[in-house]
mmCIF file of C-alpha atoms in Angstrom:
data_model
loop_
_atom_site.group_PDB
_atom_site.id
_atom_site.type_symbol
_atom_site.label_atom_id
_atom_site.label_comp_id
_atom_site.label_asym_id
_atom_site.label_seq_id
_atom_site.Cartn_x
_atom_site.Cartn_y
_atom_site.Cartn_z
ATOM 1 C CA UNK A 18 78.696 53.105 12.428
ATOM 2 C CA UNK A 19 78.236 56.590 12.220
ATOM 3 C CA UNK A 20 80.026 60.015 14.020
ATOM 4 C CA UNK A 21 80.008 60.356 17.836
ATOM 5 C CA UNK A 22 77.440 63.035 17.887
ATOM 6 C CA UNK A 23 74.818 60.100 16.187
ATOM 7 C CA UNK A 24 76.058 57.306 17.721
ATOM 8 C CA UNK A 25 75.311 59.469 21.359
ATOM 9 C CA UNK A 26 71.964 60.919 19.797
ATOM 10 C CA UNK A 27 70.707 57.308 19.379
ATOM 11 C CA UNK A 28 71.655 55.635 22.275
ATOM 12 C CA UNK A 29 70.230 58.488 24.460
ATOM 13 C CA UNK A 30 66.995 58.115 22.491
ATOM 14 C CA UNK A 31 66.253 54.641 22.368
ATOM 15 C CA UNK A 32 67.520 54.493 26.081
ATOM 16 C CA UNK A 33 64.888 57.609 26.883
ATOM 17 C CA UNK A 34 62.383 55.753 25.016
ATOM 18 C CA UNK A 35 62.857 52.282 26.851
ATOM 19 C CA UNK A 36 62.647 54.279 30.463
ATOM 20 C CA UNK A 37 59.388 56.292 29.663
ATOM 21 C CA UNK A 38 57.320 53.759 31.472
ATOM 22 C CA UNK A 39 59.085 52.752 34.399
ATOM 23 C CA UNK A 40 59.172 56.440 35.330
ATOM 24 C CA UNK A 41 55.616 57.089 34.687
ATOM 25 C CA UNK A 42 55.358 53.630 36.828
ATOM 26 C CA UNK A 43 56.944 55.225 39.679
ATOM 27 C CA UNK A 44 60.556 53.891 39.644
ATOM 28 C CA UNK A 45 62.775 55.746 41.716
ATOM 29 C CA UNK A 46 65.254 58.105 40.433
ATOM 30 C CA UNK A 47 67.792 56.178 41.850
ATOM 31 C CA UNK A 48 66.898 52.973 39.836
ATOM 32 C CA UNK A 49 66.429 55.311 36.916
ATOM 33 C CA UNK A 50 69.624 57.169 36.728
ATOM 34 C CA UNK A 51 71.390 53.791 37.207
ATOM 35 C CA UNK A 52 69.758 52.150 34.394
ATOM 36 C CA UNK A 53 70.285 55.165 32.282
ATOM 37 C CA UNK A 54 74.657 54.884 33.248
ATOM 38 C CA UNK A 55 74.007 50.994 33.073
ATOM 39 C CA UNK A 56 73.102 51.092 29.233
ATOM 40 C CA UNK A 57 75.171 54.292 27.940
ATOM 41 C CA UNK A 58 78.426 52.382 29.065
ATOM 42 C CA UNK A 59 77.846 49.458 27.584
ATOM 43 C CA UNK A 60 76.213 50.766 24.248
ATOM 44 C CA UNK A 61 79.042 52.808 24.121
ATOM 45 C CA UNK A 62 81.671 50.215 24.698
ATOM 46 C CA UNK A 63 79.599 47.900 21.592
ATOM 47 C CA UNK A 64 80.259 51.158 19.565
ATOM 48 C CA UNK A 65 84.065 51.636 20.291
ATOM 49 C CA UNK A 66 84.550 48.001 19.950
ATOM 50 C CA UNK A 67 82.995 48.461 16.127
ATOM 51 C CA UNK A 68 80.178 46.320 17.037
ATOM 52 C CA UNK A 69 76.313 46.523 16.847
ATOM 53 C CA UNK A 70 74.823 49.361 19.388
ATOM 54 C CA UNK A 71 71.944 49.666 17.526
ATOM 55 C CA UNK A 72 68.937 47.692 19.712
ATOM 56 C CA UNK A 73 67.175 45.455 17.069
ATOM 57 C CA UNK A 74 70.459 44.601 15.346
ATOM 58 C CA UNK A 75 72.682 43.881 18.496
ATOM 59 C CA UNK A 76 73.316 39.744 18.371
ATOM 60 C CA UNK A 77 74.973 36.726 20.108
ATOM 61 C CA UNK A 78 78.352 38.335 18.870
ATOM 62 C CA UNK A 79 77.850 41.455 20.597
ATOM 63 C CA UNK A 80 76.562 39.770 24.190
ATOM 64 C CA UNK A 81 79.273 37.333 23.766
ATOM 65 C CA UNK A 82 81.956 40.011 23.459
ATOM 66 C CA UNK A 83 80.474 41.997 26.947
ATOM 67 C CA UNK A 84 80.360 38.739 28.421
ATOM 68 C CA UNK A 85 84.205 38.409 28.203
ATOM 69 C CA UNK A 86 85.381 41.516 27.993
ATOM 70 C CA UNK A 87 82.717 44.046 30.129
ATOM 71 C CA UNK A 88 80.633 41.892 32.260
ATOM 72 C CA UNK A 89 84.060 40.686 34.237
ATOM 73 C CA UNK A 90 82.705 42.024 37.816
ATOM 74 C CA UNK A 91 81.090 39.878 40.990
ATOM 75 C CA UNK A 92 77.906 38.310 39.241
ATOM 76 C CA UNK A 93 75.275 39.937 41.361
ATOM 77 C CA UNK A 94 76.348 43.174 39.330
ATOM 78 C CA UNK A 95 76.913 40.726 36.344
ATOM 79 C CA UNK A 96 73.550 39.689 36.714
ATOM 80 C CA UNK A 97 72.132 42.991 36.745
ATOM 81 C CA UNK A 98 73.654 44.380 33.920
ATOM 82 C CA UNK A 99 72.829 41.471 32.193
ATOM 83 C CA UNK A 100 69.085 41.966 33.031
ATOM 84 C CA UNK A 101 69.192 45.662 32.865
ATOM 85 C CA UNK A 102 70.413 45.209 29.391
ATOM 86 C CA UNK A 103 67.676 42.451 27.912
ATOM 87 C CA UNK A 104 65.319 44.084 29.096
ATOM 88 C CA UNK A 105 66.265 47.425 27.387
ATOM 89 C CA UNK A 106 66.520 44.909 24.332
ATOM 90 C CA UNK A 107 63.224 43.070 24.981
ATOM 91 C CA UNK A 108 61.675 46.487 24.903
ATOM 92 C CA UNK A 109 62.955 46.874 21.354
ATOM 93 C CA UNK A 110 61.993 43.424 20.299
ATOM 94 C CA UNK A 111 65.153 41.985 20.144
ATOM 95 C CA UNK A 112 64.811 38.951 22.428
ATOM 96 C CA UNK A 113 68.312 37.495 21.989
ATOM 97 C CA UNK A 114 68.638 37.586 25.949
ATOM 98 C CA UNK A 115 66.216 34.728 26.005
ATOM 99 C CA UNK A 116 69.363 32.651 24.770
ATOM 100 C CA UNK A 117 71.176 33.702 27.529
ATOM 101 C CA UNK A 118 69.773 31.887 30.938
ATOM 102 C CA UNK A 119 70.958 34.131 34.455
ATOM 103 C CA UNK A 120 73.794 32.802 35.659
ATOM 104 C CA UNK A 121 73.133 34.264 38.942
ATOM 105 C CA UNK A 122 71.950 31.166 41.113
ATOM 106 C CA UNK A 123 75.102 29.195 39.863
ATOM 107 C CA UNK A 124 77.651 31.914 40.452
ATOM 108 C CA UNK A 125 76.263 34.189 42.960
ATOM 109 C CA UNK A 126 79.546 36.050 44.832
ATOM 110 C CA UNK A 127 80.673 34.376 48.431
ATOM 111 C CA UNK A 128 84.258 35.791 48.367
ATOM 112 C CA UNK A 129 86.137 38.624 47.267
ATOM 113 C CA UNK A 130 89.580 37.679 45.686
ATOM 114 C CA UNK A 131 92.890 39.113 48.013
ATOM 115 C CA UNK A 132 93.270 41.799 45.752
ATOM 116 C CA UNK A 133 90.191 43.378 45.987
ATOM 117 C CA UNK A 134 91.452 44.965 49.156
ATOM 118 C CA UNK A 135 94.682 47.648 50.049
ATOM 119 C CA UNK A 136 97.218 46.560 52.941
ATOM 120 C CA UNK A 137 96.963 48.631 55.313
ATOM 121 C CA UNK A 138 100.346 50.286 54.162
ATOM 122 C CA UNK A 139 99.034 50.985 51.074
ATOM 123 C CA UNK A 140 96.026 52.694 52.603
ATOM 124 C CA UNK A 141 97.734 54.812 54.147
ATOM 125 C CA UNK A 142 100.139 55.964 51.621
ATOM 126 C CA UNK A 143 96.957 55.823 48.747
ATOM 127 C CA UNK A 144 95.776 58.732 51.247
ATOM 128 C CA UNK A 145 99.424 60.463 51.355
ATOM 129 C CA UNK A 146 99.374 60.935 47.683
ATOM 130 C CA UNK A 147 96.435 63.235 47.691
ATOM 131 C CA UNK A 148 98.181 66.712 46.134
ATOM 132 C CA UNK A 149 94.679 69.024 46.336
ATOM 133 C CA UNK A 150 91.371 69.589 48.409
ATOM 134 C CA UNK A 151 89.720 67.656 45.557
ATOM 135 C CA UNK A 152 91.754 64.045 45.948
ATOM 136 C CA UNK A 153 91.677 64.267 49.435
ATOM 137 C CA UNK A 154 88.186 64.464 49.578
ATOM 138 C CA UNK A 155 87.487 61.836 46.848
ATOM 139 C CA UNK A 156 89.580 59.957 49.330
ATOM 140 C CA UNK A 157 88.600 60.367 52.151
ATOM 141 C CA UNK A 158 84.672 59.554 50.932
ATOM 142 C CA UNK A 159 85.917 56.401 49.948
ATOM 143 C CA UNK A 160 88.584 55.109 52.256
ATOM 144 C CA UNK A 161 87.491 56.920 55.316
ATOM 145 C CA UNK A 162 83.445 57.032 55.046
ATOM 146 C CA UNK A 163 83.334 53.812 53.098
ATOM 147 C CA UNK A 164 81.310 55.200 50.858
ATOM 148 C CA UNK A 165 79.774 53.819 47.643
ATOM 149 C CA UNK A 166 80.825 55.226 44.685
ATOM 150 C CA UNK A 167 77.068 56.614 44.189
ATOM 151 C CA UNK A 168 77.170 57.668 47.622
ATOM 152 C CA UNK A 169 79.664 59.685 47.446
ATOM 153 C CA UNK A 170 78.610 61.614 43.705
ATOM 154 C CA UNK A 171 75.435 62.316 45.208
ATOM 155 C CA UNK A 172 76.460 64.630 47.904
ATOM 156 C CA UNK A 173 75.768 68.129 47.497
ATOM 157 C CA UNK A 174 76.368 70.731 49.740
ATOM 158 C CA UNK A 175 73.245 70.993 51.282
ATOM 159 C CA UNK A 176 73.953 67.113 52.545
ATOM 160 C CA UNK A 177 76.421 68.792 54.827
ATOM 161 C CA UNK A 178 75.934 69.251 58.427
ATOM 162 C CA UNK A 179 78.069 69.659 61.974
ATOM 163 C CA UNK A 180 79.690 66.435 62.539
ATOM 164 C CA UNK A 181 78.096 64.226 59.691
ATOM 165 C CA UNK A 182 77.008 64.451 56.213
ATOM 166 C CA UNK A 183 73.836 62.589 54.840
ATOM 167 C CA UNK A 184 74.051 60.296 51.926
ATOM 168 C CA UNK A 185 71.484 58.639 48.796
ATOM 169 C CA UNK A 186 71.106 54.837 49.678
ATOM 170 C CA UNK A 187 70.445 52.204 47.204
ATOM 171 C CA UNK A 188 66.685 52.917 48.056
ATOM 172 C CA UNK A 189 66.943 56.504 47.587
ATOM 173 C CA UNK A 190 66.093 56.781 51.513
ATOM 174 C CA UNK A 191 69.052 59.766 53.081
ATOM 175 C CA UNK A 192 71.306 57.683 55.949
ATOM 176 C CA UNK A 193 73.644 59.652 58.025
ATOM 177 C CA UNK A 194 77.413 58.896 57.889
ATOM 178 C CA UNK A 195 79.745 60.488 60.814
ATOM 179 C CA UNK A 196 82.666 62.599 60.438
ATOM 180 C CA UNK A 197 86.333 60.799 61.614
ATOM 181 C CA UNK A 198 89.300 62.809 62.765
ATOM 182 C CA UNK A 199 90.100 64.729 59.395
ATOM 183 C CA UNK A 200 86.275 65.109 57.895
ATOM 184 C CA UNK A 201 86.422 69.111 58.844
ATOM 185 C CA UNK A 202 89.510 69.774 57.779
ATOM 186 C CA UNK A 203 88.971 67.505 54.186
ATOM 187 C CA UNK A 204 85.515 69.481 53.804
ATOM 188 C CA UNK A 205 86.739 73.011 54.600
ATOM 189 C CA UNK A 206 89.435 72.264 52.057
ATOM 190 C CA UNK A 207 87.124 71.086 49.655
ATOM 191 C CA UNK A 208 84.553 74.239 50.086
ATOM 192 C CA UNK A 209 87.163 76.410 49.621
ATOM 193 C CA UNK A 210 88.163 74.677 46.333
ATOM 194 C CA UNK A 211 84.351 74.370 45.646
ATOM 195 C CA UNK A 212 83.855 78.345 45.910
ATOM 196 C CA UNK A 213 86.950 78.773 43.197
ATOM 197 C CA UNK A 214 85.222 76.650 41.113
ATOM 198 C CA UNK A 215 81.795 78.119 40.990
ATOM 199 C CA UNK A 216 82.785 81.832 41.704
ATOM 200 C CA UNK A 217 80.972 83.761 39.295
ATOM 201 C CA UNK A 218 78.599 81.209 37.742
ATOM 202 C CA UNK A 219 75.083 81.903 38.169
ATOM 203 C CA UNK A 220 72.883 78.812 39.304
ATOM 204 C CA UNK A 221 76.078 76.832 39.446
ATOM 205 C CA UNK A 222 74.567 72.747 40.368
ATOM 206 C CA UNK A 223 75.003 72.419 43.999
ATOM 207 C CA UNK A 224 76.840 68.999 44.073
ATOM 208 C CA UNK A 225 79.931 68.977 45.984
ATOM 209 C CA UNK A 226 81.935 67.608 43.335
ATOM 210 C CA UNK A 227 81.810 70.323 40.517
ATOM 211 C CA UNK A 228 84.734 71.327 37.707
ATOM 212 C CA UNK A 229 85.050 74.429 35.908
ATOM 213 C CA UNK A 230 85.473 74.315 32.082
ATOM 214 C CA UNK A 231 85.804 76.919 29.548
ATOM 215 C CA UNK A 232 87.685 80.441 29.589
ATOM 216 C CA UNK A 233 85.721 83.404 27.710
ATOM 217 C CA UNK A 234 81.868 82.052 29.010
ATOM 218 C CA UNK A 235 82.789 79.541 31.715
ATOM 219 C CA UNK A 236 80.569 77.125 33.068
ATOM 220 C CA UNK A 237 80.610 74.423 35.568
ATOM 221 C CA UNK A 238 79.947 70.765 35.410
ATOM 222 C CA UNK A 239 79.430 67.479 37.684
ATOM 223 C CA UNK A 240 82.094 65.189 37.954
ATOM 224 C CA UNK A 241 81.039 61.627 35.894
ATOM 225 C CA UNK A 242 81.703 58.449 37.211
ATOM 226 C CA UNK A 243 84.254 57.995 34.663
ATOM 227 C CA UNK A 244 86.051 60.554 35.675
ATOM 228 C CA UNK A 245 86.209 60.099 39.210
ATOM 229 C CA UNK A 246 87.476 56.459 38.297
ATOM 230 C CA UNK A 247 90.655 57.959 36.129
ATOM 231 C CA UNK A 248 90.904 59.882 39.670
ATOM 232 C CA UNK A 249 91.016 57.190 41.730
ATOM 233 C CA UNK A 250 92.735 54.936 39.544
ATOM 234 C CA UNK A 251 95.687 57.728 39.069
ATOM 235 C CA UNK A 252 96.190 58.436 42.742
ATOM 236 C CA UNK A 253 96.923 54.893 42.848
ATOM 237 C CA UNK A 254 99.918 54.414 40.683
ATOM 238 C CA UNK A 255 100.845 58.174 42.615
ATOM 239 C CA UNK A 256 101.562 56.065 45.763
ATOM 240 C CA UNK A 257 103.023 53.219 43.913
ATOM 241 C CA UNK A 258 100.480 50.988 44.298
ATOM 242 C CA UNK A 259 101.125 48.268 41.129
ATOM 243 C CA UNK A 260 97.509 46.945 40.639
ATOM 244 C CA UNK A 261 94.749 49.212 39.454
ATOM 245 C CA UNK A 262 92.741 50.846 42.197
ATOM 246 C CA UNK A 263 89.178 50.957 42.287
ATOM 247 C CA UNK A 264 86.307 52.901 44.573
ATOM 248 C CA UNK A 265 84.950 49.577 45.620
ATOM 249 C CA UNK A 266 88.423 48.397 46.586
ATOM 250 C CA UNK A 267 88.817 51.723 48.945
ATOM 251 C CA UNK A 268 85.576 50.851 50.742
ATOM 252 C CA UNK A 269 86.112 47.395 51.569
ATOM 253 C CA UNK A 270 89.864 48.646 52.472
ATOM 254 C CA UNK A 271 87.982 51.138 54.639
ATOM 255 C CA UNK A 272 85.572 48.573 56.061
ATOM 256 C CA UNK A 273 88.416 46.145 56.942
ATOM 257 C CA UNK A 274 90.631 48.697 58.516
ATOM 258 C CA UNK A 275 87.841 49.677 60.746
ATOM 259 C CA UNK A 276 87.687 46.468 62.163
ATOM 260 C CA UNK A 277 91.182 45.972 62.542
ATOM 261 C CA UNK A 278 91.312 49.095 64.800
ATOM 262 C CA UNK A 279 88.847 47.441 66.969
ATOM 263 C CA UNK A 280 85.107 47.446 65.860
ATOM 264 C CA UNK A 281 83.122 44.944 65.929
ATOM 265 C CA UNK A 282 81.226 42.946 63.072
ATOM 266 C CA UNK A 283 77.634 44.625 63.414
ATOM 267 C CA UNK A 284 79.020 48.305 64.222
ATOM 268 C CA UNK A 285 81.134 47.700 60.589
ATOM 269 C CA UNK A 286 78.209 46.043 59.070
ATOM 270 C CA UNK A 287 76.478 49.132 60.084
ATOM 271 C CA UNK A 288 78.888 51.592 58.497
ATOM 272 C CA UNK A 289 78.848 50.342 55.687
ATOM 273 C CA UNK A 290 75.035 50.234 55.464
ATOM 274 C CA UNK A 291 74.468 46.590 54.673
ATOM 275 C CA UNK A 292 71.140 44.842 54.931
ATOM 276 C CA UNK A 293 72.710 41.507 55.945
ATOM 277 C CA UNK A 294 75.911 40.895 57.252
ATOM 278 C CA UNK A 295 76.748 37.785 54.864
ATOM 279 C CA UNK A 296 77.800 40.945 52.848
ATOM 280 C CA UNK A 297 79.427 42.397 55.216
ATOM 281 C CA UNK A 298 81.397 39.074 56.155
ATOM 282 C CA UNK A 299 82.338 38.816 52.225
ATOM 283 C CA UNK A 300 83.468 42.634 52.153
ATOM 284 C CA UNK A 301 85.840 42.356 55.084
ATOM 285 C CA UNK A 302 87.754 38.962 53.748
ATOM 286 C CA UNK A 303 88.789 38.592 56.949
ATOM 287 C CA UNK A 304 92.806 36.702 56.989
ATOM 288 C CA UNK A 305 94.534 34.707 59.118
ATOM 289 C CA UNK A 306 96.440 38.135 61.178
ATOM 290 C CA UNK A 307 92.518 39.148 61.587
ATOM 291 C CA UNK A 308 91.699 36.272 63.639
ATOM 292 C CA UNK A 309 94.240 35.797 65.970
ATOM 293 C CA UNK A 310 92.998 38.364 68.772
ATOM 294 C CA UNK A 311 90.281 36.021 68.573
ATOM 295 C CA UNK A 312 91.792 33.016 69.129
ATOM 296 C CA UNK A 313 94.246 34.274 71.835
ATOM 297 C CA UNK A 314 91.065 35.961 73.832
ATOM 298 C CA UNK A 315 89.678 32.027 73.733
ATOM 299 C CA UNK A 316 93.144 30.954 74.544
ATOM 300 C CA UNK A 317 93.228 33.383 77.981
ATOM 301 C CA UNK A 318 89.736 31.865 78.393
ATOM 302 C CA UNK A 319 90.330 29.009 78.277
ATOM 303 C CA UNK A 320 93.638 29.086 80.847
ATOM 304 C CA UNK A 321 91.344 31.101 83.118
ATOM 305 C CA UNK A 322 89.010 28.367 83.131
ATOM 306 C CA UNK A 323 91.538 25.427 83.887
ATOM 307 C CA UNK A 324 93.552 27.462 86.541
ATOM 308 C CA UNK A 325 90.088 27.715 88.373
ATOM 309 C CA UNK A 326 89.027 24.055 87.879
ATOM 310 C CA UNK A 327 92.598 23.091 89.230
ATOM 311 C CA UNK A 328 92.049 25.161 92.196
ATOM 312 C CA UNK A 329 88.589 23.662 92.867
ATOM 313 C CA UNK A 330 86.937 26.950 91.944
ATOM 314 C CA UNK A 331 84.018 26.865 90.177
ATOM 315 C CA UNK A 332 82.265 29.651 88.200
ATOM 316 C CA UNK A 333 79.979 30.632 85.796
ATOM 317 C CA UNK A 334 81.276 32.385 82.123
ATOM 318 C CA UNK A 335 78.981 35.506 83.250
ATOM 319 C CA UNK A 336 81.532 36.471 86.056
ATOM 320 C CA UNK A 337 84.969 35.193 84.217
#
């Protein structure tokens, strides 16, 4: 199959080669550098699996094995691996996606299972077991800002400013996201750490979340999304938490805690940035504990109205 170093050197070129024209066609960076993450994983995964990664040669045993082992996600992101992927394929005229109708009408995501989310407990001790300016502020992006994963990596410090920071949407458009209690003191923590990290390195990348590696000629690097994951994912079993922790699973935590302390659907639905609220309805899973100060405000409603109609006192629900 090859060493690492060719096995990297031909899925970057292929992947370079299939991308040419959608960035001479104007596709967003965005788009682009998601494609680009899209493929490497998964050509990557083919190779340490000891299958095909190769383009032309990649077959029905190779898309079978992502199927059950890579592409185990909500289908909407299912799907768009899937197309991401044939496509790339398509481009090297290996059509073996045509064999492989979208299941994305059939399956299309309407709930979230129950442990897609954090009690509220384990929220709270999740964000306990940060031990440095670094996991606090991974956390707090996630849990606190209910940010995307590719919301948060895209910050740099120049995204900073007094009371919010601004952050890449889906569309590549910059939307504002406001600071909570702790956001000063997580971010002055983190700069701090920052400023360790780059001290002394020329033209150091300005993204907030930088590492420092090497000791004669250091240099600094950006934190992959891999990496961030292992962070996440480790700060997790830290606070004892038994089932692996995700980003996503922070931000819908995030999402649902916000409307527990008393927000209501379209202020969350804003927050999180969502074009349509189904989404938002799907990302807070609401339970049964969630919609009992609703039914008790229709309960005191309700008694209001009969105490009036058995005291002959009529009135409209404007001035109840």
């Amino acid at each position: 199959m090859g060493t690492p170093e060719y096995v990297r050197r031909t899925i970057r070129e292929t992947v370079n080669k299939f991308l040419g024209p959608l960035i001479k066609a104007g596709r967003s960076e965005v788009s682009i550098t998601g494609y680009k993450e899209i493929l490497h994983r998964d050509l990557w995964f083919l190779h340490e699996s000891g299958l095909n990664f190769n383009p032309v040669l990649i077959g029905e045993k190779e898309i079978d094995f992502l199927i059950k082992e890579r592409w185990t996600g909500a289908p909407k992101y299912n799907h768009n691996r899937r197309s991401i992927l044939f496509r790339y394929l398509a481009y090297h005229g290996n059509n073996i996606g045509a064999e492989y109708p979208s299941p994305r009408n059939s399956t299309q995501r309407r709930t979230i299972g129950p442990d897609k989310w954090l009690s509220d407990e384990e929220a709270v001790a999740y964000y306990n077991a940060c031990q440095n300016p670094l996991e606090k502020y991974i956390a707090h992006c996630l849990l606190k800002w209910a940010l995307r994963g590719h919301d948060m990596r895209s910050i740099t410090v120049d995204d900073i400013y007094v009371g919010y920071v601004e952050v890449v949407n889906k569309g590549g458009r910059k939307d504002p996201v406001s600071f909570v209690g702790d956001s000063d003191k997580v971010l002055a923590d983190m700069f701090a750490y920052r400023r360790k990290v780059v001290e002394g390195i020329p033209d150091a990348p300005r993204d907030m979340l930088v590492y420092r590696k090497g000791s004669f000629s250091p240099k600094v690097g950006v934190f992959q999304k891999t990496a961030i994951d292992d962070i996440v994912r480790e700060l997790g079993e830290r606070a004892g938490i038994e089932r692996k922790v995700t980003k996503h699973m922070l931000r819908r935590t995030g999402a649902r805690m916000c409307l527990r302390s008393g927000a209501t659907e379209d202020e969350v639905s804003r927050m999180l940035r969502h074009k349509s609220k189904d989404t938002t309805r799907i990302y807070l899973g609401l339970q049964v504990d969630d919609l009992k100060p609703i039914a008790m405000r229709f309960d005191e409603y309700f008694n209001r109205k009969q105490e009036a109609f058995l005291n002959g006192v009529v009135f409209s629900a404007k001035n109840s």
